Tab-separated table of C-alpha atoms in Angstrom:
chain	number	residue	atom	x	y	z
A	7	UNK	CA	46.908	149.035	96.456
A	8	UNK	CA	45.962	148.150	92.931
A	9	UNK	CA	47.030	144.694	91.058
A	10	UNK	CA	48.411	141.054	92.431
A	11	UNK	CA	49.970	141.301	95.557
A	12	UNK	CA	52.332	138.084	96.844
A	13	UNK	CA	54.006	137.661	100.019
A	14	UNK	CA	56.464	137.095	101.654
A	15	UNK	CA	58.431	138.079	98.245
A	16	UNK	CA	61.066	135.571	99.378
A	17	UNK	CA	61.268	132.592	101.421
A	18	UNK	CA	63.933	130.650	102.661
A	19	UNK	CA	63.135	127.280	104.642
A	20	UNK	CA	64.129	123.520	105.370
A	21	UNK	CA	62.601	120.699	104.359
A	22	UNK	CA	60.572	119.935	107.351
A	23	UNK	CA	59.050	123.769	107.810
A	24	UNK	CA	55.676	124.303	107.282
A	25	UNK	CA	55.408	127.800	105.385
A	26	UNK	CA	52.366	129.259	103.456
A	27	UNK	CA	52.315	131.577	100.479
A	28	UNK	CA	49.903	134.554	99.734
A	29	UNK	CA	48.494	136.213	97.355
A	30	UNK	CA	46.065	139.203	96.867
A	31	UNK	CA	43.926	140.507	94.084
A	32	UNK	CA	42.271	143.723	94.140
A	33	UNK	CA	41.004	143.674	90.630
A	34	UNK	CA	37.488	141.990	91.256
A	35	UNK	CA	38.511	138.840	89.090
A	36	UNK	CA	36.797	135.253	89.465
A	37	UNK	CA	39.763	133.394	88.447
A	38	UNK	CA	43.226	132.855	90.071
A	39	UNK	CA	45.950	130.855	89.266
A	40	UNK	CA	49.380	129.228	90.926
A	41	UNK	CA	52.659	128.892	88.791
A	42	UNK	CA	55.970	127.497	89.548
A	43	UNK	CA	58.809	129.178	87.176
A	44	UNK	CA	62.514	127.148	87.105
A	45	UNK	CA	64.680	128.201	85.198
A	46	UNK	CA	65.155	127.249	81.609
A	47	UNK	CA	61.775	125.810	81.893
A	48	UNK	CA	58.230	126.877	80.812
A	49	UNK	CA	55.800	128.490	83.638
A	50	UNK	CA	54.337	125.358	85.378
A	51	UNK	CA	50.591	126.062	85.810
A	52	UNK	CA	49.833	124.564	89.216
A	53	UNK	CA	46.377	125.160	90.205
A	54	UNK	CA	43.521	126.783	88.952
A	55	UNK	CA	40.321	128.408	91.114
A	56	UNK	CA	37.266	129.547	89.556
A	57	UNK	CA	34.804	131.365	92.236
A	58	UNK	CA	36.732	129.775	94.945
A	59	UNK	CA	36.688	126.189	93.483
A	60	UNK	CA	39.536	124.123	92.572
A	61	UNK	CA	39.068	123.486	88.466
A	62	UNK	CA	42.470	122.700	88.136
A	63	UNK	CA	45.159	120.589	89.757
A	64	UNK	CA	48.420	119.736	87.159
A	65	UNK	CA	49.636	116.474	89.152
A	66	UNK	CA	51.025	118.907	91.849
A	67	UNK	CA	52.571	116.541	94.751
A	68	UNK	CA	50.700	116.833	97.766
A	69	UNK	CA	53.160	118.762	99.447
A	70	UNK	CA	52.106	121.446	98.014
A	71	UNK	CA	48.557	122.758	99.549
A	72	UNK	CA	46.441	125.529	97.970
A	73	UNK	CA	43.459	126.945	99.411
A	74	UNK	CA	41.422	130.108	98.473
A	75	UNK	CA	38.991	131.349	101.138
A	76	UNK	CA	37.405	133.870	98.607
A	77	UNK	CA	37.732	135.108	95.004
A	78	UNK	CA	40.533	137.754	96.587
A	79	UNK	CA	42.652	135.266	98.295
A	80	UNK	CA	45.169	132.596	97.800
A	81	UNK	CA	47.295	130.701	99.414
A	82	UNK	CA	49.663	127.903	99.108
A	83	UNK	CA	50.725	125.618	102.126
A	84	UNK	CA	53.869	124.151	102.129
A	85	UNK	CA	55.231	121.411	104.198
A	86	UNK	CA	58.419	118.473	103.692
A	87	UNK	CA	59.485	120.509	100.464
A	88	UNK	CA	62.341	119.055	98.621
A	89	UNK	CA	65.186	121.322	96.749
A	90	UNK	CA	64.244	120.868	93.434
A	91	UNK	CA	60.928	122.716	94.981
A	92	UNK	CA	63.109	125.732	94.870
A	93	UNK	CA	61.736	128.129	92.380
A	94	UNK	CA	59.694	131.850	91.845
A	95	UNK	CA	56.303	130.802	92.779
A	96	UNK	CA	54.163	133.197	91.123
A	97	UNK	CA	50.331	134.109	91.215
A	98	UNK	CA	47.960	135.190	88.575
A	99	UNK	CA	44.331	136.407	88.516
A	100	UNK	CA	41.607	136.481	85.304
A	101	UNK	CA	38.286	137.898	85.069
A	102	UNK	CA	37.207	134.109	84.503
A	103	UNK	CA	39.335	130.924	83.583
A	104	UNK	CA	38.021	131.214	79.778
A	105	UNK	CA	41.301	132.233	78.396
A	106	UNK	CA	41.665	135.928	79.108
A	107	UNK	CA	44.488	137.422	79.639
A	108	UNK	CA	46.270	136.786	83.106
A	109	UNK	CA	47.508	139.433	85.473
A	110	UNK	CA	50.538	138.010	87.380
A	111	UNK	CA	52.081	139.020	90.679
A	112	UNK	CA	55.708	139.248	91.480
A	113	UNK	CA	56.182	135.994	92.744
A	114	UNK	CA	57.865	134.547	95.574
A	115	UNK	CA	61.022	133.585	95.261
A	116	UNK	CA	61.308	130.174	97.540
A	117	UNK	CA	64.630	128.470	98.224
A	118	UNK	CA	64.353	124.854	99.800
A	119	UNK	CA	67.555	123.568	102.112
B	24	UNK	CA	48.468	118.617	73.928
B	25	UNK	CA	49.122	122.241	73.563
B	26	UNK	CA	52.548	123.317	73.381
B	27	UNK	CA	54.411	126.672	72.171
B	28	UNK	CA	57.937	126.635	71.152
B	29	UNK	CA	60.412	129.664	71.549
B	30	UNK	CA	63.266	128.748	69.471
B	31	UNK	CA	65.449	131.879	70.637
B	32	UNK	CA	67.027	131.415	73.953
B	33	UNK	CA	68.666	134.304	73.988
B	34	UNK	CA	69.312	137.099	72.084
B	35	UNK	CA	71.847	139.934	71.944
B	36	UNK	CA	71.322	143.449	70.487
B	37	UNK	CA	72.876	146.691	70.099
B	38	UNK	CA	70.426	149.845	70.439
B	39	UNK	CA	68.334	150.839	67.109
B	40	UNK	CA	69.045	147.181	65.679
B	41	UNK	CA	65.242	145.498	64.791
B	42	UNK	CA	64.041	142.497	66.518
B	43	UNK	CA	62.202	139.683	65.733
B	44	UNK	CA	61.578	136.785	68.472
B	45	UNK	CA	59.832	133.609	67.211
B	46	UNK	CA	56.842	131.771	68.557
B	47	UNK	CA	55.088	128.720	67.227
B	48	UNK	CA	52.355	127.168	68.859
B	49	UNK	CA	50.439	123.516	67.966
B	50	UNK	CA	46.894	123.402	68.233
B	51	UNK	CA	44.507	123.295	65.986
B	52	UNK	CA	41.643	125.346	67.019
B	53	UNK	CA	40.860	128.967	67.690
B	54	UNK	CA	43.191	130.362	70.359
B	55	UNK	CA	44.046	133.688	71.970
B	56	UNK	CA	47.615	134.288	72.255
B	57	UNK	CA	49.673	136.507	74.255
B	58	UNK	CA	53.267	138.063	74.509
B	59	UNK	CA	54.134	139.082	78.136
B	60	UNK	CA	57.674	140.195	79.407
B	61	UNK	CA	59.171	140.323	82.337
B	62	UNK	CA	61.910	142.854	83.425
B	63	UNK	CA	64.850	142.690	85.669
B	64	UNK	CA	63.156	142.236	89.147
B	65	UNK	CA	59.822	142.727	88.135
B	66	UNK	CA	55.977	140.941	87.378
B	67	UNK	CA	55.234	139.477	84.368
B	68	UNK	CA	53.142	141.915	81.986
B	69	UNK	CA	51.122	141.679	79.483
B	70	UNK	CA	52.755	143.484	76.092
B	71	UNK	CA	50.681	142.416	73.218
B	72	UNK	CA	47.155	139.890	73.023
B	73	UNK	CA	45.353	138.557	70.081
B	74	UNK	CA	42.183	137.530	70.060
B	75	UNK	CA	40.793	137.883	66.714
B	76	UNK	CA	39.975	140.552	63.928
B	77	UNK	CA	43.296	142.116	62.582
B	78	UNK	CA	46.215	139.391	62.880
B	79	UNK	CA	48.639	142.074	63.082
B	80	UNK	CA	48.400	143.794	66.808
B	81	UNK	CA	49.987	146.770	68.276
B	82	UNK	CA	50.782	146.305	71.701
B	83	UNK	CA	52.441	149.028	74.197
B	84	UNK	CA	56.335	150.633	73.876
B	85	UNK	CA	56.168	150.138	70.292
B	86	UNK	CA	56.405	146.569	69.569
B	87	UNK	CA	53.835	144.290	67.296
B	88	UNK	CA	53.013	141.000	66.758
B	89	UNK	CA	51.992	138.886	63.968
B	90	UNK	CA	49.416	135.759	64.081
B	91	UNK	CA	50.114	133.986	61.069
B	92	UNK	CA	47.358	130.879	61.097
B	93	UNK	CA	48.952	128.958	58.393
B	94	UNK	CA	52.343	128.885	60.452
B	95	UNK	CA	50.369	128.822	63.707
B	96	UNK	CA	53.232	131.338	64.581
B	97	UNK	CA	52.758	134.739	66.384
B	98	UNK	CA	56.432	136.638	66.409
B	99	UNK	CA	56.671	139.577	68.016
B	100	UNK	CA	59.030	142.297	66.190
B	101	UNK	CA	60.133	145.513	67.285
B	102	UNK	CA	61.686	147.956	64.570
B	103	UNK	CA	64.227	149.612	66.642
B	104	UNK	CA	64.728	148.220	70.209
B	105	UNK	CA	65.885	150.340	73.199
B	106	UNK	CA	68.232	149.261	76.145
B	107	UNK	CA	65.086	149.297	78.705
B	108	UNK	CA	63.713	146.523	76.073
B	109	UNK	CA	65.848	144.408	78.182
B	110	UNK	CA	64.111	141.721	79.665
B	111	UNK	CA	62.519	138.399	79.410
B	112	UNK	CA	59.643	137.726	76.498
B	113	UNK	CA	56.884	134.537	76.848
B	114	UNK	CA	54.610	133.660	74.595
B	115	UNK	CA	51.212	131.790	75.411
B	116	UNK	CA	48.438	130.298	73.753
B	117	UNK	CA	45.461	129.761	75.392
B	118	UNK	CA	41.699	128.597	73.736
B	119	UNK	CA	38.737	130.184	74.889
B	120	UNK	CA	37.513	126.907	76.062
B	121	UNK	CA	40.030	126.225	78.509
B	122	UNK	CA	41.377	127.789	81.961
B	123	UNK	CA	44.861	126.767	80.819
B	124	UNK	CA	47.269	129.519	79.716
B	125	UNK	CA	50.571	127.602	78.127
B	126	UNK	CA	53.834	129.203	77.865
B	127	UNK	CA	56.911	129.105	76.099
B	128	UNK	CA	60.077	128.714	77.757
B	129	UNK	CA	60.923	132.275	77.153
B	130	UNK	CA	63.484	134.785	75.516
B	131	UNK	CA	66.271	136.665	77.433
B	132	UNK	CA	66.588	139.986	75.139
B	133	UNK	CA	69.517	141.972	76.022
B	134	UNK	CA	70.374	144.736	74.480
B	135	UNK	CA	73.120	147.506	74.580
B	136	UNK	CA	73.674	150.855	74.194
């Protein structure tokens, strides 16, 4: 399997679940990025990992957990969501964080009751 | 901060008509800037990149872009667009100092036969 790989591709759950996200990249990048895309709004950059190392954390609420166990792997924990959470959560990866060009998943799409 | 404004929304076409979607961006230092589109049910994808050397770039399924420093605009045209060219168009700026890849708020493109 080649590219960004997320699952599950879509997620329904209440506001007290605990559900994580995941993403895989089999392109031997350093970089890997979270996004939250509403609609009508710009992509949200969420968080940024360099080498497995958070470099990058937009004022996400703390609901909202990533982690990223190795430069392959991310995921993003989610518990007491609210339903403006509801959104297409997608995943990127770069060869480094230096402003290259992005390769992006398919997203998840989430829906929040 | 960085910012890039798409001032289409939405556009309509007919097959063979030309296109021409807008993108500004504000920031005044070297950047690298991108046009990606996403189609019906699918990933974002990269279409077109600039980051330096000619400021007009040929990207894939025919379409262009232009970076135009004095505007601090990079359109995107296509001279004769195709039903498949149906689908969602972001611009993004990003600097080669920085992990952080902005995006515009996007253009719906839909065309018809």
């Amino acid at each position: 399997e080649t590219g960004v790989t997320q699952t599950p591709r879509h997620l329904v759950m209440g506001m007290t679940n605990k559900k994580s996200l995941k993403c895989e990249q089999h392109l031997g990048h350093n970089a890997m990025y979270w996004y939250k895309q509403s609609a009508k709004k710009p992509l949200e950059l969420m968080f940024v990992y360099s080498l497995e190392e958070r470099v990058e954390n937009n004022s996400v609420p703390s609901r909202f957990s990533p982690e990223c166990p190795n430069s392959s792997h991310l995921f993003l924990h989610l518990h007491t969501l609210q339903p403006e959470d509801s959104a297409l959560y997608l995943c990127a990866s770069s060869q480094d964080p230096q402003g290259n060009e992005q390769f992006f998943g398919p997203g998840t799409r989430l829906t929040v009751l | 901060a960085q910012s890039v404004s798409q001032h289409n929304h939405h556009v309509i076409l007919s097959e063979a008509a030309s296109l021409e979607l807008g993108c500004n961006y504000s920031y005044g230092g070297t950047v690298n800037l991108f046009w990606y589109v996403q189609y019906p049910g699918q990933h974002l994808q990269l279409l077109l990149k600039y980051f330096s050397g000619d400021p007009l770039v040929k990207g894939i399924k025919g379409f262009e872009a232009e970076f135009i420093k004095s505007k601090f605009s990079f359109n995107l045209r296509k001279p004769s667009v195709q039903w498949s060219d149906t689908a969602e168009y972001f611009c993004a700026v990003t600097s080669p100092n920085t992990d952080k890849l902005i995006f515009g708020t996007g253009t719906r493109l839909q065309v018809f036969p």
